[in-house]
mmCIF file of C-alpha atoms in Angstrom:
data_model
loop_
_atom_site.group_PDB
_atom_site.id
_atom_site.type_symbol
_atom_site.label_atom_id
_atom_site.label_comp_id
_atom_site.label_asym_id
_atom_site.label_seq_id
_atom_site.Cartn_x
_atom_site.Cartn_y
_atom_site.Cartn_z
ATOM 1 C CA UNK A 172 60.929 68.164 69.169
ATOM 2 C CA UNK A 173 58.694 67.125 66.445
ATOM 3 C CA UNK A 174 55.429 65.599 67.505
ATOM 4 C CA UNK A 175 53.248 63.138 65.609
ATOM 5 C CA UNK A 176 49.480 62.803 66.816
ATOM 6 C CA UNK A 177 47.752 59.666 65.428
ATOM 7 C CA UNK A 178 44.285 59.478 65.421
ATOM 8 C CA UNK A 179 42.056 56.396 66.400
ATOM 9 C CA UNK A 180 42.230 54.625 62.936
ATOM 10 C CA UNK A 181 46.046 55.035 62.767
ATOM 11 C CA UNK A 182 46.384 53.950 66.545
ATOM 12 C CA UNK A 183 44.246 50.853 65.664
ATOM 13 C CA UNK A 184 46.694 50.185 62.970
ATOM 14 C CA UNK A 185 49.588 50.304 64.978
ATOM 15 C CA UNK A 186 48.040 48.333 67.699
ATOM 16 C CA UNK A 187 47.373 45.447 65.358
ATOM 17 C CA UNK A 188 50.949 45.485 63.937
ATOM 18 C CA UNK A 189 52.243 45.294 67.410
ATOM 19 C CA UNK A 190 49.994 42.569 68.467
ATOM 20 C CA UNK A 191 50.979 40.552 65.208
ATOM 21 C CA UNK A 192 54.589 41.230 66.231
ATOM 22 C CA UNK A 193 53.852 39.884 69.861
ATOM 23 C CA UNK A 194 52.434 36.849 68.391
ATOM 24 C CA UNK A 195 55.426 36.413 66.161
ATOM 25 C CA UNK A 196 57.799 36.540 69.076
ATOM 26 C CA UNK A 197 55.850 34.067 70.993
ATOM 27 C CA UNK A 198 55.975 31.459 68.050
ATOM 28 C CA UNK A 199 59.846 32.151 67.649
ATOM 29 C CA UNK A 200 60.874 32.433 71.213
ATOM 30 C CA UNK A 201 60.331 29.636 73.374
ATOM 31 C CA UNK A 202 60.778 31.147 76.471
ATOM 32 C CA UNK A 203 57.776 33.391 75.975
ATOM 33 C CA UNK A 204 55.653 30.447 74.753
ATOM 34 C CA UNK A 205 56.688 28.166 77.784
ATOM 35 C CA UNK A 206 56.425 30.813 80.350
ATOM 36 C CA UNK A 207 53.054 32.329 79.200
ATOM 37 C CA UNK A 208 54.154 35.815 78.484
ATOM 38 C CA UNK A 209 51.047 37.547 76.879
ATOM 39 C CA UNK A 210 51.593 38.568 73.228
ATOM 40 C CA UNK A 211 50.610 41.903 73.922
ATOM 41 C CA UNK A 212 53.065 42.485 76.646
ATOM 42 C CA UNK A 213 56.056 41.232 74.555
ATOM 43 C CA UNK A 214 54.963 43.240 71.291
ATOM 44 C CA UNK A 215 53.944 46.270 73.388
ATOM 45 C CA UNK A 216 57.099 46.619 75.339
ATOM 46 C CA UNK A 217 59.259 46.159 72.173
ATOM 47 C CA UNK A 218 57.263 48.798 70.512
ATOM 48 C CA UNK A 219 57.523 51.357 73.552
ATOM 49 C CA UNK A 220 61.299 50.927 73.182
ATOM 50 C CA UNK A 221 61.258 51.715 69.463
ATOM 51 C CA UNK A 222 59.317 54.626 70.029
ATOM 52 C CA UNK A 223 61.581 55.673 72.928
ATOM 53 C CA UNK A 224 64.492 55.361 70.631
ATOM 54 C CA UNK A 225 62.617 57.641 67.954
ATOM 55 C CA UNK A 226 62.265 60.146 70.864
ATOM 56 C CA UNK A 227 65.807 60.012 71.924
ATOM 57 C CA UNK A 228 67.807 59.717 68.733
ATOM 58 C CA UNK A 229 65.398 61.236 66.090
ATOM 59 C CA UNK A 230 63.681 63.828 68.300
ATOM 60 C CA UNK A 231 60.337 62.619 67.231
ATOM 61 C CA UNK A 232 57.491 61.793 69.639
ATOM 62 C CA UNK A 233 54.734 59.796 68.658
ATOM 63 C CA UNK A 234 51.213 60.282 70.488
ATOM 64 C CA UNK A 235 48.290 57.652 70.186
ATOM 65 C CA UNK A 236 44.629 58.405 70.517
ATOM 66 C CA UNK A 237 43.872 56.631 73.881
ATOM 67 C CA UNK A 238 39.970 56.722 73.501
ATOM 68 C CA UNK A 239 40.031 53.580 71.487
ATOM 69 C CA UNK A 240 41.888 51.766 74.136
ATOM 70 C CA UNK A 241 39.248 52.644 76.847
ATOM 71 C CA UNK A 242 36.598 51.546 74.711
ATOM 72 C CA UNK A 243 38.289 48.096 74.360
ATOM 73 C CA UNK A 244 38.440 47.784 78.119
ATOM 74 C CA UNK A 245 34.885 48.147 78.337
ATOM 75 C CA UNK A 246 34.092 45.599 75.555
ATOM 76 C CA UNK A 247 36.499 43.205 77.150
ATOM 77 C CA UNK A 248 35.072 43.247 80.928
ATOM 78 C CA UNK A 249 31.603 43.200 79.420
ATOM 79 C CA UNK A 250 32.350 39.801 77.671
ATOM 80 C CA UNK A 251 33.704 38.488 80.977
ATOM 81 C CA UNK A 252 30.503 39.297 82.552
ATOM 82 C CA UNK A 253 28.376 37.672 79.673
ATOM 83 C CA UNK A 254 30.578 34.592 80.280
ATOM 84 C CA UNK A 255 29.851 34.544 83.918
ATOM 85 C CA UNK A 256 27.125 31.841 85.224
ATOM 86 C CA UNK A 257 25.516 32.436 88.697
ATOM 87 C CA UNK A 258 26.238 28.959 89.534
ATOM 88 C CA UNK A 259 29.863 29.390 88.975
ATOM 89 C CA UNK A 260 29.553 32.589 91.056
ATOM 90 C CA UNK A 261 28.064 30.910 93.985
ATOM 91 C CA UNK A 262 31.023 28.395 93.753
ATOM 92 C CA UNK A 263 33.420 31.115 93.827
ATOM 93 C CA UNK A 264 32.007 32.963 96.938
ATOM 94 C CA UNK A 265 34.273 31.562 99.480
ATOM 95 C CA UNK A 266 37.329 31.786 97.173
ATOM 96 C CA UNK A 267 36.354 35.333 96.450
ATOM 97 C CA UNK A 268 36.226 36.132 100.027
ATOM 98 C CA UNK A 269 39.609 34.417 100.696
ATOM 99 C CA UNK A 270 41.433 36.175 97.803
ATOM 100 C CA UNK A 271 39.929 39.494 98.868
ATOM 101 C CA UNK A 272 41.368 39.220 102.452
ATOM 102 C CA UNK A 273 44.673 38.080 100.982
ATOM 103 C CA UNK A 274 44.776 41.068 98.642
ATOM 104 C CA UNK A 275 43.953 43.551 101.334
ATOM 105 C CA UNK A 276 46.463 42.125 103.620
ATOM 106 C CA UNK A 277 48.958 42.549 100.937
ATOM 107 C CA UNK A 278 48.424 46.268 100.607
ATOM 108 C CA UNK A 279 49.800 46.588 104.153
ATOM 109 C CA UNK A 280 52.800 44.466 103.051
ATOM 110 C CA UNK A 281 53.410 46.608 99.928
ATOM 111 C CA UNK A 282 53.263 49.985 101.892
ATOM 112 C CA UNK A 283 55.339 48.670 104.865
ATOM 113 C CA UNK A 284 57.929 47.546 102.430
ATOM 114 C CA UNK A 285 57.950 50.876 100.272
ATOM 115 C CA UNK A 286 57.994 52.986 103.399
ATOM 116 C CA UNK A 287 60.577 50.921 105.027
ATOM 117 C CA UNK A 288 62.853 51.117 101.797
ATOM 118 C CA UNK A 289 62.169 54.632 101.253
ATOM 119 C CA UNK A 290 63.611 55.406 104.828
ATOM 120 C CA UNK A 291 66.809 52.882 104.096
ATOM 121 C CA UNK A 292 67.583 54.759 100.974
ATOM 122 C CA UNK A 293 67.140 58.364 102.359
ATOM 123 C CA UNK A 294 63.849 59.234 100.521
ATOM 124 C CA UNK A 295 60.866 60.929 102.080
ATOM 125 C CA UNK A 296 58.552 58.313 103.457
ATOM 126 C CA UNK A 297 55.480 59.133 101.425
ATOM 127 C CA UNK A 298 57.648 58.207 98.290
ATOM 128 C CA UNK A 299 57.384 54.784 99.533
ATOM 129 C CA UNK A 300 53.515 54.848 99.303
ATOM 130 C CA UNK A 301 53.715 55.908 95.644
ATOM 131 C CA UNK A 302 56.010 53.065 95.002
ATOM 132 C CA UNK A 303 53.696 50.779 97.158
ATOM 133 C CA UNK A 304 49.969 50.042 96.777
ATOM 134 C CA UNK A 305 49.204 53.572 95.324
ATOM 135 C CA UNK A 306 50.953 53.120 91.944
ATOM 136 C CA UNK A 307 51.306 49.307 92.158
ATOM 137 C CA UNK A 308 47.872 47.909 93.184
ATOM 138 C CA UNK A 309 46.090 51.154 92.252
ATOM 139 C CA UNK A 310 47.525 51.599 88.755
ATOM 140 C CA UNK A 311 47.950 54.791 86.849
ATOM 141 C CA UNK A 312 44.676 56.446 87.725
ATOM 142 C CA UNK A 313 45.294 56.008 91.566
ATOM 143 C CA UNK A 314 48.770 57.281 91.289
ATOM 144 C CA UNK A 315 47.578 60.599 89.411
ATOM 145 C CA UNK A 316 44.672 61.007 91.601
ATOM 146 C CA UNK A 317 47.023 61.005 94.728
ATOM 147 C CA UNK A 318 49.690 62.882 93.185
ATOM 148 C CA UNK A 319 48.389 66.406 93.804
ATOM 149 C CA UNK A 320 47.916 65.494 97.522
ATOM 150 C CA UNK A 321 51.744 64.479 97.844
ATOM 151 C CA UNK A 322 52.716 67.604 95.899
ATOM 152 C CA UNK A 323 50.444 70.116 98.034
ATOM 153 C CA UNK A 324 50.769 68.345 101.572
ATOM 154 C CA UNK A 325 54.176 66.682 101.570
ATOM 155 C CA UNK A 326 56.273 68.593 99.144
ATOM 156 C CA UNK A 327 57.045 66.179 96.553
ATOM 157 C CA UNK A 328 57.265 68.217 93.433
ATOM 158 C CA UNK A 329 57.422 65.382 91.108
ATOM 159 C CA UNK A 330 54.861 63.068 92.771
ATOM 160 C CA UNK A 331 52.968 62.575 89.444
ATOM 161 C CA UNK A 332 56.008 61.759 87.434
ATOM 162 C CA UNK A 333 57.251 59.218 90.379
ATOM 163 C CA UNK A 334 53.627 57.554 90.657
ATOM 164 C CA UNK A 335 53.346 57.227 86.733
ATOM 165 C CA UNK A 336 56.844 55.854 86.447
ATOM 166 C CA UNK A 337 56.262 53.083 89.323
ATOM 167 C CA UNK A 338 52.672 52.263 87.777
ATOM 168 C CA UNK A 339 54.547 52.006 84.267
ATOM 169 C CA UNK A 340 57.134 49.500 85.685
ATOM 170 C CA UNK A 341 54.623 47.689 87.504
ATOM 171 C CA UNK A 342 52.458 47.119 84.490
ATOM 172 C CA UNK A 343 55.455 45.744 82.520
ATOM 173 C CA UNK A 344 56.480 43.597 85.529
ATOM 174 C CA UNK A 345 53.098 42.402 86.323
ATOM 175 C CA UNK A 346 52.833 40.996 82.614
ATOM 176 C CA UNK A 347 56.238 39.436 82.917
ATOM 177 C CA UNK A 348 55.844 37.444 86.309
ATOM 178 C CA UNK A 349 52.420 36.005 86.601
ATOM 179 C CA UNK A 350 52.664 33.434 83.739
ATOM 180 C CA UNK A 351 56.017 31.874 84.956
ATOM 181 C CA UNK A 352 54.678 31.734 88.448
ATOM 182 C CA UNK A 353 51.501 29.820 87.469
ATOM 183 C CA UNK A 354 53.408 27.626 85.001
ATOM 184 C CA UNK A 355 55.808 26.560 87.784
ATOM 185 C CA UNK A 356 52.905 25.988 90.203
ATOM 186 C CA UNK A 357 50.903 23.923 87.867
ATOM 187 C CA UNK A 358 53.924 21.681 86.617
ATOM 188 C CA UNK A 359 55.289 21.262 90.126
ATOM 189 C CA UNK A 360 52.145 20.029 91.671
ATOM 190 C CA UNK A 361 50.970 18.358 88.368
ATOM 191 C CA UNK A 362 47.594 20.242 88.249
ATOM 192 C CA UNK A 363 44.999 20.227 85.619
ATOM 193 C CA UNK A 364 41.984 22.083 84.825
ATOM 194 C CA UNK A 365 38.688 20.903 86.615
ATOM 195 C CA UNK A 366 36.287 22.765 84.445
ATOM 196 C CA UNK A 367 33.590 20.885 82.834
ATOM 197 C CA UNK A 368 33.423 23.181 80.125
ATOM 198 C CA UNK A 369 36.578 22.911 77.745
ATOM 199 C CA UNK A 370 35.996 26.418 76.153
ATOM 200 C CA UNK A 371 38.075 29.281 77.721
ATOM 201 C CA UNK A 372 36.368 32.187 79.360
ATOM 202 C CA UNK A 373 38.705 34.547 77.015
ATOM 203 C CA UNK A 374 40.234 33.557 73.939
ATOM 204 C CA UNK A 375 40.777 29.835 72.354
ATOM 205 C CA UNK A 376 43.280 27.218 73.341
ATOM 206 C CA UNK A 377 46.595 27.697 72.082
ATOM 207 C CA UNK A 378 47.008 25.871 68.878
ATOM 208 C CA UNK A 379 43.422 25.172 68.257
ATOM 209 C CA UNK A 380 42.427 25.246 64.693
ATOM 210 C CA UNK A 381 39.125 25.497 62.612
ATOM 211 C CA UNK A 382 37.011 27.409 65.250
ATOM 212 C CA UNK A 383 33.526 27.519 63.796
ATOM 213 C CA UNK A 384 32.175 31.151 63.941
ATOM 214 C CA UNK A 385 29.165 32.044 61.867
ATOM 215 C CA UNK A 386 27.421 35.294 60.745
ATOM 216 C CA UNK A 387 24.488 34.987 63.387
ATOM 217 C CA UNK A 388 26.767 34.178 66.158
ATOM 218 C CA UNK A 389 28.829 36.944 65.655
ATOM 219 C CA UNK A 390 26.063 39.318 65.089
ATOM 220 C CA UNK A 391 24.373 38.254 68.435
ATOM 221 C CA UNK A 392 27.589 38.853 70.409
ATOM 222 C CA UNK A 393 27.988 42.415 69.193
ATOM 223 C CA UNK A 394 24.226 43.167 69.939
ATOM 224 C CA UNK A 395 24.467 41.773 73.385
ATOM 225 C CA UNK A 396 27.753 43.353 74.146
ATOM 226 C CA UNK A 397 26.351 46.773 73.060
ATOM 227 C CA UNK A 398 23.280 46.349 75.224
ATOM 228 C CA UNK A 399 25.257 45.319 78.160
ATOM 229 C CA UNK A 400 27.389 48.417 77.981
ATOM 230 C CA UNK A 401 24.624 50.608 77.697
ATOM 231 C CA UNK A 402 23.171 48.938 80.869
ATOM 232 C CA UNK A 403 26.428 49.229 82.496
ATOM 233 C CA UNK A 404 26.697 53.071 81.818
ATOM 234 C CA UNK A 405 22.997 53.392 83.286
ATOM 235 C CA UNK A 406 23.929 51.339 86.350
ATOM 236 C CA UNK A 407 27.063 53.632 87.002
ATOM 237 C CA UNK A 408 25.081 56.529 86.894
ATOM 238 C CA UNK A 409 22.696 55.125 89.324
ATOM 239 C CA UNK A 410 25.358 54.161 91.677
ATOM 240 C CA UNK A 411 27.173 57.572 91.213
ATOM 241 C CA UNK A 412 24.021 59.173 92.557
ATOM 242 C CA UNK A 413 24.059 57.250 95.559
ATOM 243 C CA UNK A 414 27.416 58.535 96.143
ATOM 244 C CA UNK A 415 29.508 55.627 95.243
ATOM 245 C CA UNK A 416 32.031 56.035 92.459
ATOM 246 C CA UNK A 417 32.981 53.110 90.198
ATOM 247 C CA UNK A 418 35.002 52.699 86.948
ATOM 248 C CA UNK A 419 32.692 52.076 84.086
ATOM 249 C CA UNK A 420 34.182 48.713 83.401
ATOM 250 C CA UNK A 421 33.250 47.391 86.755
ATOM 251 C CA UNK A 422 29.506 48.164 86.089
ATOM 252 C CA UNK A 423 29.805 46.945 82.588
ATOM 253 C CA UNK A 424 30.993 43.550 83.990
ATOM 254 C CA UNK A 425 28.209 43.348 86.469
ATOM 255 C CA UNK A 426 25.961 44.219 83.700
ATOM 256 C CA UNK A 427 27.090 41.262 81.664
ATOM 257 C CA UNK A 428 26.541 39.195 84.660
ATOM 258 C CA UNK A 429 22.978 40.101 85.136
ATOM 259 C CA UNK A 430 21.956 39.787 81.578
ATOM 260 C CA UNK A 431 23.762 36.411 80.983
ATOM 261 C CA UNK A 432 21.825 35.166 83.959
ATOM 262 C CA UNK A 433 18.266 36.350 83.286
ATOM 263 C CA UNK A 434 17.776 36.875 79.576
ATOM 264 C CA UNK A 435 18.325 33.280 78.289
ATOM 265 C CA UNK A 436 15.857 32.003 80.808
ATOM 266 C CA UNK A 437 13.335 34.590 79.810
ATOM 267 C CA UNK A 438 13.855 34.590 76.042
ATOM 268 C CA UNK A 439 14.717 31.161 75.157
ATOM 269 C CA UNK A 440 14.534 31.335 71.485
ATOM 270 C CA UNK A 441 17.150 34.139 71.273
ATOM 271 C CA UNK A 442 20.579 32.389 70.635
ATOM 272 C CA UNK A 443 22.554 33.797 73.695
ATOM 273 C CA UNK A 444 26.313 34.216 72.669
ATOM 274 C CA UNK A 445 27.789 33.024 76.210
ATOM 275 C CA UNK A 446 30.215 30.315 75.827
ATOM 276 C CA UNK A 447 30.431 30.767 71.943
ATOM 277 C CA UNK A 448 33.698 30.936 70.150
ATOM 278 C CA UNK A 449 32.455 34.358 68.885
ATOM 279 C CA UNK A 450 32.277 35.787 72.189
ATOM 280 C CA UNK A 451 35.422 34.322 73.231
ATOM 281 C CA UNK A 452 37.012 35.865 70.095
ATOM 282 C CA UNK A 453 35.976 39.353 70.831
ATOM 283 C CA UNK A 454 37.132 38.865 74.115
ATOM 284 C CA UNK A 455 40.686 38.038 73.001
ATOM 285 C CA UNK A 456 41.069 40.833 70.526
ATOM 286 C CA UNK A 457 39.659 43.414 72.823
ATOM 287 C CA UNK A 458 41.991 42.578 75.569
ATOM 288 C CA UNK A 459 45.133 42.199 73.285
ATOM 289 C CA UNK A 460 44.568 45.266 71.522
ATOM 290 C CA UNK A 461 44.110 47.110 74.795
ATOM 291 C CA UNK A 462 47.120 45.975 76.251
ATOM 292 C CA UNK A 463 48.943 46.725 73.103
ATOM 293 C CA UNK A 464 47.963 50.301 72.968
ATOM 294 C CA UNK A 465 48.775 50.984 76.643
ATOM 295 C CA UNK A 466 52.222 49.401 76.342
ATOM 296 C CA UNK A 467 53.240 50.778 72.958
ATOM 297 C CA UNK A 468 52.066 54.253 74.219
ATOM 298 C CA UNK A 469 54.510 54.276 77.421
ATOM 299 C CA UNK A 470 56.595 57.331 77.081
ATOM 300 C CA UNK A 471 59.656 55.490 78.441
ATOM 301 C CA UNK A 472 61.746 58.728 78.072
ATOM 302 C CA UNK A 473 59.976 60.225 81.238
ATOM 303 C CA UNK A 474 61.369 57.492 83.442
ATOM 304 C CA UNK A 475 65.271 58.102 82.558
ATOM 305 C CA UNK A 476 65.453 60.400 85.522
ATOM 306 C CA UNK A 477 63.887 57.749 87.882
ATOM 307 C CA UNK A 478 66.010 57.649 90.966
ATOM 308 C CA UNK A 479 67.931 54.369 91.833
ATOM 309 C CA UNK A 480 66.330 53.933 95.196
ATOM 310 C CA UNK A 481 62.963 53.962 93.534
ATOM 311 C CA UNK A 482 64.096 51.046 91.158
ATOM 312 C CA UNK A 483 65.272 49.166 94.272
ATOM 313 C CA UNK A 484 61.754 49.603 95.892
ATOM 314 C CA UNK A 485 60.153 48.147 92.672
ATOM 315 C CA UNK A 486 62.607 45.295 92.518
ATOM 316 C CA UNK A 487 61.850 44.285 95.930
ATOM 317 C CA UNK A 488 58.018 44.607 95.415
ATOM 318 C CA UNK A 489 58.299 42.279 92.467
ATOM 319 C CA UNK A 490 59.995 39.481 94.648
ATOM 320 C CA UNK A 491 57.548 40.069 97.348
ATOM 321 C CA UNK A 492 54.355 39.492 95.139
ATOM 322 C CA UNK A 493 56.214 36.470 93.768
ATOM 323 C CA UNK A 494 56.922 35.110 97.324
ATOM 324 C CA UNK A 495 53.440 36.064 98.481
ATOM 325 C CA UNK A 496 51.537 34.506 95.502
ATOM 326 C CA UNK A 497 53.544 31.226 95.893
ATOM 327 C CA UNK A 498 53.735 30.739 99.433
ATOM 328 C CA UNK A 499 50.455 32.419 100.635
ATOM 329 C CA UNK A 500 48.048 32.754 97.923
ATOM 330 C CA UNK A 501 48.263 29.371 96.463
ATOM 331 C CA UNK A 502 48.132 27.230 99.515
ATOM 332 C CA UNK A 503 45.384 29.369 100.937
ATOM 333 C CA UNK A 504 43.348 29.066 97.814
ATOM 334 C CA UNK A 505 43.628 25.250 98.041
ATOM 335 C CA UNK A 506 46.587 24.352 95.852
ATOM 336 C CA UNK A 507 44.270 23.544 92.878
ATOM 337 C CA UNK A 508 44.707 24.404 89.383
ATOM 338 C CA UNK A 509 42.142 27.416 89.771
ATOM 339 C CA UNK A 510 44.483 28.627 92.635
ATOM 340 C CA UNK A 511 47.595 28.605 90.274
ATOM 341 C CA UNK A 512 45.706 30.402 87.697
ATOM 342 C CA UNK A 513 44.538 33.064 90.282
ATOM 343 C CA UNK A 514 48.184 33.418 91.439
ATOM 344 C CA UNK A 515 48.902 34.285 87.698
ATOM 345 C CA UNK A 516 46.286 36.916 87.853
ATOM 346 C CA UNK A 517 46.864 38.158 91.206
ATOM 347 C CA UNK A 518 50.371 38.900 90.509
ATOM 348 C CA UNK A 519 49.541 41.027 87.549
ATOM 349 C CA UNK A 520 46.855 42.859 89.845
ATOM 350 C CA UNK A 521 49.222 43.523 92.613
ATOM 351 C CA UNK A 522 51.889 44.785 90.311
ATOM 352 C CA UNK A 523 49.919 46.376 87.364
ATOM 353 C CA UNK A 524 46.391 46.491 86.673
ATOM 354 C CA UNK A 525 43.197 44.287 86.325
ATOM 355 C CA UNK A 526 43.619 44.080 82.541
ATOM 356 C CA UNK A 527 47.208 42.874 83.287
ATOM 357 C CA UNK A 528 45.985 40.093 85.466
ATOM 358 C CA UNK A 529 43.293 39.031 82.952
ATOM 359 C CA UNK A 530 46.086 38.761 80.173
ATOM 360 C CA UNK A 531 48.220 36.686 82.426
ATOM 361 C CA UNK A 532 45.213 34.374 83.173
ATOM 362 C CA UNK A 533 44.272 34.306 79.373
ATOM 363 C CA UNK A 534 47.852 33.358 78.477
ATOM 364 C CA UNK A 535 47.909 30.498 81.223
ATOM 365 C CA UNK A 536 44.485 29.108 80.256
ATOM 366 C CA UNK A 537 45.302 29.173 76.602
ATOM 367 C CA UNK A 538 47.971 26.512 77.380
ATOM 368 C CA UNK A 539 46.754 24.563 80.299
ATOM 369 C CA UNK A 540 42.913 24.884 80.082
ATOM 370 C CA UNK A 541 40.012 26.921 81.414
ATOM 371 C CA UNK A 542 39.329 28.160 84.832
ATOM 372 C CA UNK A 543 36.050 30.115 84.906
ATOM 373 C CA UNK A 544 36.270 30.695 88.690
ATOM 374 C CA UNK A 545 39.544 32.792 88.369
ATOM 375 C CA UNK A 546 38.147 34.855 85.391
ATOM 376 C CA UNK A 547 35.276 35.872 88.026
ATOM 377 C CA UNK A 548 36.917 36.307 91.544
ATOM 378 C CA UNK A 549 40.138 38.259 90.036
ATOM 379 C CA UNK A 550 38.482 40.986 88.402
ATOM 380 C CA UNK A 551 35.853 41.599 91.126
ATOM 381 C CA UNK A 552 38.567 41.751 93.800
ATOM 382 C CA UNK A 553 40.846 43.894 91.783
ATOM 383 C CA UNK A 554 38.310 46.281 89.991
ATOM 384 C CA UNK A 555 35.958 46.889 92.959
ATOM 385 C CA UNK A 556 37.041 45.583 96.563
ATOM 386 C CA UNK A 557 40.639 46.486 96.494
ATOM 387 C CA UNK A 558 40.325 49.918 95.061
ATOM 388 C CA UNK A 559 38.010 50.966 98.077
ATOM 389 C CA UNK A 560 40.120 49.097 100.560
ATOM 390 C CA UNK A 561 43.230 50.845 99.214
ATOM 391 C CA UNK A 562 41.966 54.359 99.502
ATOM 392 C CA UNK A 563 41.366 53.838 103.226
ATOM 393 C CA UNK A 564 44.768 52.170 103.765
ATOM 394 C CA UNK A 565 46.749 54.687 102.123
ATOM 395 C CA UNK A 566 45.132 57.577 104.186
ATOM 396 C CA UNK A 567 45.966 55.579 107.500
ATOM 397 C CA UNK A 568 49.530 55.257 106.302
ATOM 398 C CA UNK A 569 49.643 58.829 105.618
ATOM 399 C CA UNK A 570 48.043 59.913 109.053
ATOM 400 C CA UNK A 571 50.926 57.787 110.604
ATOM 401 C CA UNK A 572 54.018 58.791 108.652
ATOM 402 C CA UNK A 573 52.765 62.396 107.807
#
């Protein structure tokens, strides 16, 4: 097997080409456009299939530098925080609590379904947890973190491969189902954006032309993003010293929220970049490139040996989140436009990861209009509260089935 290792510059070039290809597919294929499939998902999935073919038929493995991907994630969530006003956060207080309760409840649903189907298909019961909230709601990081425990305690030698495979399929499925669910809910119920601000939290409206971005606006955006990320790192160090471990992108999000709700009032002469096309453009680019790199770097050939029963579990999990979003999340969140956008995000969150959720919501709002509240409550629920609840629930399930 010949291995080609690309550096960060080369990885960025490939990611940009993949994103271009995704946008080309969206322009050419009406289904992708109408059902709000993110450009990065369609392009990235095609790229991963191409690189998988290289591996199988040409015995060529292409590895990417993933450090740039992680930095793009930090930039994206920082821009989300910088676009978040306290008044919107206060309005989102009750919906945030409601979505949190619904998300925690679905962790039980995922694990009951996973364990039950594992039993029906003759698998070890802990495998059902790997194909449940560990890999799906938790993502790749949680799957890797728990795999050694499954290997050492429950004798599942390939626990890491199973967890990563389930998280990979979840990432793909999460990017495919969220947009269609939201579109169906919006059109069926005749919903419209109720936001007073016509500008999107992330990206610009689909088809919008001649967006005005000047030198000073872009320079201010880059400066504020850099300061917010530094503050986020410092905040995470303080929180870590108190014994609570959070992903860096969570504290960067919180730092952005803090800065955008304090500095403009204290330094009124400084042109703050919140709600500007420049900041929206940085958000759009960082999210699109992050997902492109994440999907194009998937090593699909490692999934070939994935057992049929695991695929059955994942299919059922996908159906469950669709039903849960439509018949539980949407009505409980109030049957509003924001609720429909939240369903798109939550579907991506429960099957894949928080960036998938954000990409789903971005694709929906590009077509149907802004939903600032959704862009606040979904990442806070997914990136902070659910991870903590998931760890506790996983351990309880292991105590019962172990």
